[in-house]
Short mmCIF file of C-alpha atoms in Angstrom, two decimals:
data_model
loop_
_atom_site.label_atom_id
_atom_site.label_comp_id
_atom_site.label_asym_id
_atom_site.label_seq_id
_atom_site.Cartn_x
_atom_site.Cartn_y
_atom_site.Cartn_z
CA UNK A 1 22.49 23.00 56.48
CA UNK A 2 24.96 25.21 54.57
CA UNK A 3 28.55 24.10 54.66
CA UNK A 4 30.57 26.95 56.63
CA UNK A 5 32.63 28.00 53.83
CA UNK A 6 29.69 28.76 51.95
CA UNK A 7 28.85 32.08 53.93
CA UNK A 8 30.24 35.41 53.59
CA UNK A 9 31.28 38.35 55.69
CA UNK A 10 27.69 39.82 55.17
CA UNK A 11 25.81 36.42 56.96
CA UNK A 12 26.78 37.05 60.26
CA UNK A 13 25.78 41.13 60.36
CA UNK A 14 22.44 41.94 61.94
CA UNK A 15 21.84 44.88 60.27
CA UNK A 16 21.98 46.29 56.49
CA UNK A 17 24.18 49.01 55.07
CA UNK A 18 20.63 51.38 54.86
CA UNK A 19 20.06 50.73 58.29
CA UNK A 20 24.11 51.85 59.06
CA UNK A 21 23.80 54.86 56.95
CA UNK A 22 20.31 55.93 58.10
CA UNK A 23 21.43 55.81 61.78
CA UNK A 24 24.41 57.75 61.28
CA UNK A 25 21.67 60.11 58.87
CA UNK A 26 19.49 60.88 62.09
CA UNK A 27 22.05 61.18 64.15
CA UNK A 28 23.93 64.08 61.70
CA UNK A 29 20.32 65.60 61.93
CA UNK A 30 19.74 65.18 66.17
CA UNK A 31 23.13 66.60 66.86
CA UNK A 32 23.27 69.29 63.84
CA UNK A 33 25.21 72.05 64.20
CA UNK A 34 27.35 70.37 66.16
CA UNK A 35 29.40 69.43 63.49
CA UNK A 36 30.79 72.54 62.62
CA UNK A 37 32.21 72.94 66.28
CA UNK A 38 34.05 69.23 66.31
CA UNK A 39 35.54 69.93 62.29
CA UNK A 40 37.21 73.40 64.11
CA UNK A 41 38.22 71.34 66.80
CA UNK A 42 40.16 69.03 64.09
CA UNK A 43 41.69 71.34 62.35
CA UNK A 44 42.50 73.70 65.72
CA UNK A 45 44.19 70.34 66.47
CA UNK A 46 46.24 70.33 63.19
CA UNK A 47 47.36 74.06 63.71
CA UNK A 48 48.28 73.09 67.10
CA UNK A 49 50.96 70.67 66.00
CA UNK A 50 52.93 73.58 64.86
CA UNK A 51 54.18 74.07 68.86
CA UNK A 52 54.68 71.45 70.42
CA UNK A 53 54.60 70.89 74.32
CA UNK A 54 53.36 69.78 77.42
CA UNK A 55 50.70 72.30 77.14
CA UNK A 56 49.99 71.64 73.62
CA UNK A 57 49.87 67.48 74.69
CA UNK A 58 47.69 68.21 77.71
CA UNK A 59 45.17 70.25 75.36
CA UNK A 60 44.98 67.72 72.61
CA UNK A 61 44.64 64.80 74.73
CA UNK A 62 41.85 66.01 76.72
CA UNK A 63 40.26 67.26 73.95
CA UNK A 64 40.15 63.65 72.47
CA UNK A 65 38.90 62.54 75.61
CA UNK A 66 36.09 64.57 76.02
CA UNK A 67 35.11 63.70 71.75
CA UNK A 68 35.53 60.23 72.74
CA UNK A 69 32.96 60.38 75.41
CA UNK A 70 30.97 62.06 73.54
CA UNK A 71 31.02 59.23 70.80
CA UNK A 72 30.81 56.11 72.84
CA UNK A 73 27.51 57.88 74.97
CA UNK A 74 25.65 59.71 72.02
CA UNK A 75 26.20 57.37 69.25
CA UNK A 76 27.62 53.85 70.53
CA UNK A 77 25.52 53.08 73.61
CA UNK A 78 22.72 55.58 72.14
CA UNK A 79 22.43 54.56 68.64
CA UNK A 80 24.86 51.78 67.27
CA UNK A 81 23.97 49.53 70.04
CA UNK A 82 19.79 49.59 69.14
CA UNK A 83 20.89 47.65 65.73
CA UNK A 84 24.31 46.20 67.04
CA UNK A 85 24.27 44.51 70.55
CA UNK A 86 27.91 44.11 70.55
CA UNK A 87 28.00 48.10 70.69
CA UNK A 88 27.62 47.76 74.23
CA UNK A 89 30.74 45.87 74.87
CA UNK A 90 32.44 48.18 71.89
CA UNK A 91 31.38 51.50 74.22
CA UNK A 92 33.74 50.14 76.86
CA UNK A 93 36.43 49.72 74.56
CA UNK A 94 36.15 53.74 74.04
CA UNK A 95 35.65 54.25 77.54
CA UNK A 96 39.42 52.55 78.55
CA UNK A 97 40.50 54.95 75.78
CA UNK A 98 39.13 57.97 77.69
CA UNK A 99 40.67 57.21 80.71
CA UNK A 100 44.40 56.69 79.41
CA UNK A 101 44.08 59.72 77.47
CA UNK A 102 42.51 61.79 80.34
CA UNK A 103 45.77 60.05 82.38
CA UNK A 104 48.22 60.69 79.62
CA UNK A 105 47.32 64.22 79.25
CA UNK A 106 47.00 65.30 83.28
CA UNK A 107 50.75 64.06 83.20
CA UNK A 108 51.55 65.51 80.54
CA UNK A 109 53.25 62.66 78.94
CA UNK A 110 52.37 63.76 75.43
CA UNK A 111 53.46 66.74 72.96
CA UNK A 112 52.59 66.11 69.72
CA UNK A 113 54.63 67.22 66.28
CA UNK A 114 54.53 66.89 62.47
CA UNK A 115 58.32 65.15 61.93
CA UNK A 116 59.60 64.24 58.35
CA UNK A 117 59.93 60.38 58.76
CA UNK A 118 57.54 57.54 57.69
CA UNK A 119 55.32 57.12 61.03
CA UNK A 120 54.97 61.33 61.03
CA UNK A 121 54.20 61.50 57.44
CA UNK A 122 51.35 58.68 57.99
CA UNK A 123 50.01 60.12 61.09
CA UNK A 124 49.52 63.85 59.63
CA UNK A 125 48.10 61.87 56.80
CA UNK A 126 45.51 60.29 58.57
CA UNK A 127 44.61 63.39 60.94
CA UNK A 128 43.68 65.14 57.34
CA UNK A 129 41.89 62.38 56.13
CA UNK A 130 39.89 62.07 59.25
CA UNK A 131 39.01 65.70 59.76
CA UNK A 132 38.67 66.59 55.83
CA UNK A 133 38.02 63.76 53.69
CA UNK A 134 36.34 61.35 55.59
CA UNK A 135 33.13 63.18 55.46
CA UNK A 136 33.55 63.46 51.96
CA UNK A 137 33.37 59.37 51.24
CA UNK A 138 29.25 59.13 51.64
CA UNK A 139 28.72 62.00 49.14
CA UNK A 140 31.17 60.31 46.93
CA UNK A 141 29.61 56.60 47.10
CA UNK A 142 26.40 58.38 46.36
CA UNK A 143 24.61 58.64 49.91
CA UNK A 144 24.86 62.53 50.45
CA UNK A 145 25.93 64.89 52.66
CA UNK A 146 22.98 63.98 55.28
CA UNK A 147 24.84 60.42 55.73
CA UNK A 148 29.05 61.84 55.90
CA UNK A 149 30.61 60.81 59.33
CA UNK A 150 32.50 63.41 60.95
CA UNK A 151 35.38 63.69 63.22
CA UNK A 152 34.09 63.80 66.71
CA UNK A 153 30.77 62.85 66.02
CA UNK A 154 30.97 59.37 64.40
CA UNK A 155 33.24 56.78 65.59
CA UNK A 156 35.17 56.13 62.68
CA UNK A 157 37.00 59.58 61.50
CA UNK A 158 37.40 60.32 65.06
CA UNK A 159 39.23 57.26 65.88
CA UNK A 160 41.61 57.35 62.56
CA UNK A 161 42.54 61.06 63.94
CA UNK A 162 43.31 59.73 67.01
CA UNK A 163 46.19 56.90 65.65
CA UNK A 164 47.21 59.77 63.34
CA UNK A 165 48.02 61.86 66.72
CA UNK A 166 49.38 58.85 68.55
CA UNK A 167 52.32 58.70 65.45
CA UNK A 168 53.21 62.17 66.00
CA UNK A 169 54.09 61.64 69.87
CA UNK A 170 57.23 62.86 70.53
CA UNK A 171 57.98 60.48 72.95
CA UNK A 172 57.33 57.44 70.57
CA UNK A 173 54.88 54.54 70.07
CA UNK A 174 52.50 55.03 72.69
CA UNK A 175 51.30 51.48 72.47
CA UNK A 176 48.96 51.40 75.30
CA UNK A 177 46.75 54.51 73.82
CA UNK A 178 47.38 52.53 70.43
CA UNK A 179 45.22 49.54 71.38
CA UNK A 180 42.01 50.45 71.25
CA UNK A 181 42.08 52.78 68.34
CA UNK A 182 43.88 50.03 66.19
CA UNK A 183 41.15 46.99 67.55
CA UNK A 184 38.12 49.53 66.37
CA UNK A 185 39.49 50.45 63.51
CA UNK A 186 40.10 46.38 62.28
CA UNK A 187 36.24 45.58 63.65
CA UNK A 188 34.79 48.29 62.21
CA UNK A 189 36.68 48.22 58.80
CA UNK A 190 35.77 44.40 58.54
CA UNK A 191 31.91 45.42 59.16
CA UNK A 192 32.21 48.05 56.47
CA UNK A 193 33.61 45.59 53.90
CA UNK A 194 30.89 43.41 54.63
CA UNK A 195 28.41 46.31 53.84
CA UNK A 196 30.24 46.95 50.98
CA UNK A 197 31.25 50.39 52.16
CA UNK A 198 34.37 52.34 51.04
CA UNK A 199 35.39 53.37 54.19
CA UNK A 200 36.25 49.71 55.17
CA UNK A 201 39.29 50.83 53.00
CA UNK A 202 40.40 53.44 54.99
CA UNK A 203 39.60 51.60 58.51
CA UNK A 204 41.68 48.73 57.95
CA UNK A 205 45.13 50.17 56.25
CA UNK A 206 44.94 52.82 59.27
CA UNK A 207 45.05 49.94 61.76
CA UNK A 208 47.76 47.87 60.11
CA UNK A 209 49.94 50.72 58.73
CA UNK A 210 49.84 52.52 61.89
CA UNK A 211 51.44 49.62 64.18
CA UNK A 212 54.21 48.93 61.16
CA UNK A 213 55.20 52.38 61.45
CA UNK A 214 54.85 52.73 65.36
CA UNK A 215 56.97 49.61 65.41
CA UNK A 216 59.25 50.77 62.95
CA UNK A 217 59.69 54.19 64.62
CA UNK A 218 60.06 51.85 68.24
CA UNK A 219 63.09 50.10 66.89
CA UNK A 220 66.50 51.08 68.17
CA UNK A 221 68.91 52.86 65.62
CA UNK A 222 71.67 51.60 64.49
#
């Protein structure tokens, strides 16, 4: 029997980097054009940062809520989970997010602007490399358009926007919406790495970077 310290990230997956990127490949094709709608939605989201308000907060948070439904039914439970049993647990994960946000925006405890400090320059930083580089990462490591994950239709960019949004809250760290985001974004960026995948680059700064700079932004001034 192997000693433990012989095995590698890659041992304990139950599924290959094809079989990732040929999921997310069908499921481009199933849901195709649909893409084009949730990329306007990301950058209707960007423009909207530009006025701030309860309005503006209730808009953008139910508008991540519904996306996030949309990912934890038609690609979690509905795909990821046929090649990744711990999907199912993952799903619920997304579904808790949904229901804060869906809370947090009927209240209208969120309003949402670009400001000029660390945690705002990060957070409009990773809302633009959600919505228009992430799907630019699979052409790049040579799998092609048919394979890019897009905001509000894979997990990954949509999730990254998300903690991008949560830094520009006026009100400050929203660490319960924070949560969730942050533990996908450390999961799934530790699977990528194992597959070898770029994005696991991305994935796991996001998490880490975005609770230095909520926490930094959190802290009293002197």
């Amino acid at each position: 029997m192997p000693e433990w310290w012989t095995y590698s990230l890659s041992d304990f997956l139950l599924f290959s980097a094809r079989t990732y990127y040929r999921m997310i490949e069908r499921h481009n094709a199933a849901v195709w054009p649909l893409q084009m709608v949730t990329l306007g939605l990301g950058l209707g989201i960007a423009a909207l940062l530009r006025r701030p308000g309860t309005r503006q907060g209730r808009l953008i948070s139910l508008t991540l809520a519904v996306l996030w439904s949309w990912v934890a039914a038609g690609f979690v439970w509905a795909r990821y989970a046929a090649i990744n049993w711990a999907a199912v647990y993952l799903g619920w994960l997304l579904v808790i997010e949904v229901l804060l946000l869906v809370y947090a925006g009927l209240r209208g405890r969120l309003a949402f602007r670009w400001r000029r400090d660390a945690a705002g320059s990060l957070g409009i930083a990773l809302l633009l490399t959600a919505v228009v580089l992430y799907p630019m990462l699979a052409p790049a490591q040579g799998r092609g358009w048919r394979q890019a994950e897009v905001f509000g239709i894979a997990p990954d960019p949509t999730v990254v926007a998300t903690v991008g949004l949560l830094l520009l809250s006026e009100s400050g760290p929203q660490w319960s919406l924070l949560v969730t985001p942050v533990l996908w974004c450390l999961i799934s960026g530790v699977t990528l790495l194992a597959l070898g995948s770029l994005e696991g680059w991305v994935l796991l700064p996001a998490a880490l970077l975005s609770v230095g700079a909520a926490g930094l932004r959190g802290r009293p001034r002197p």
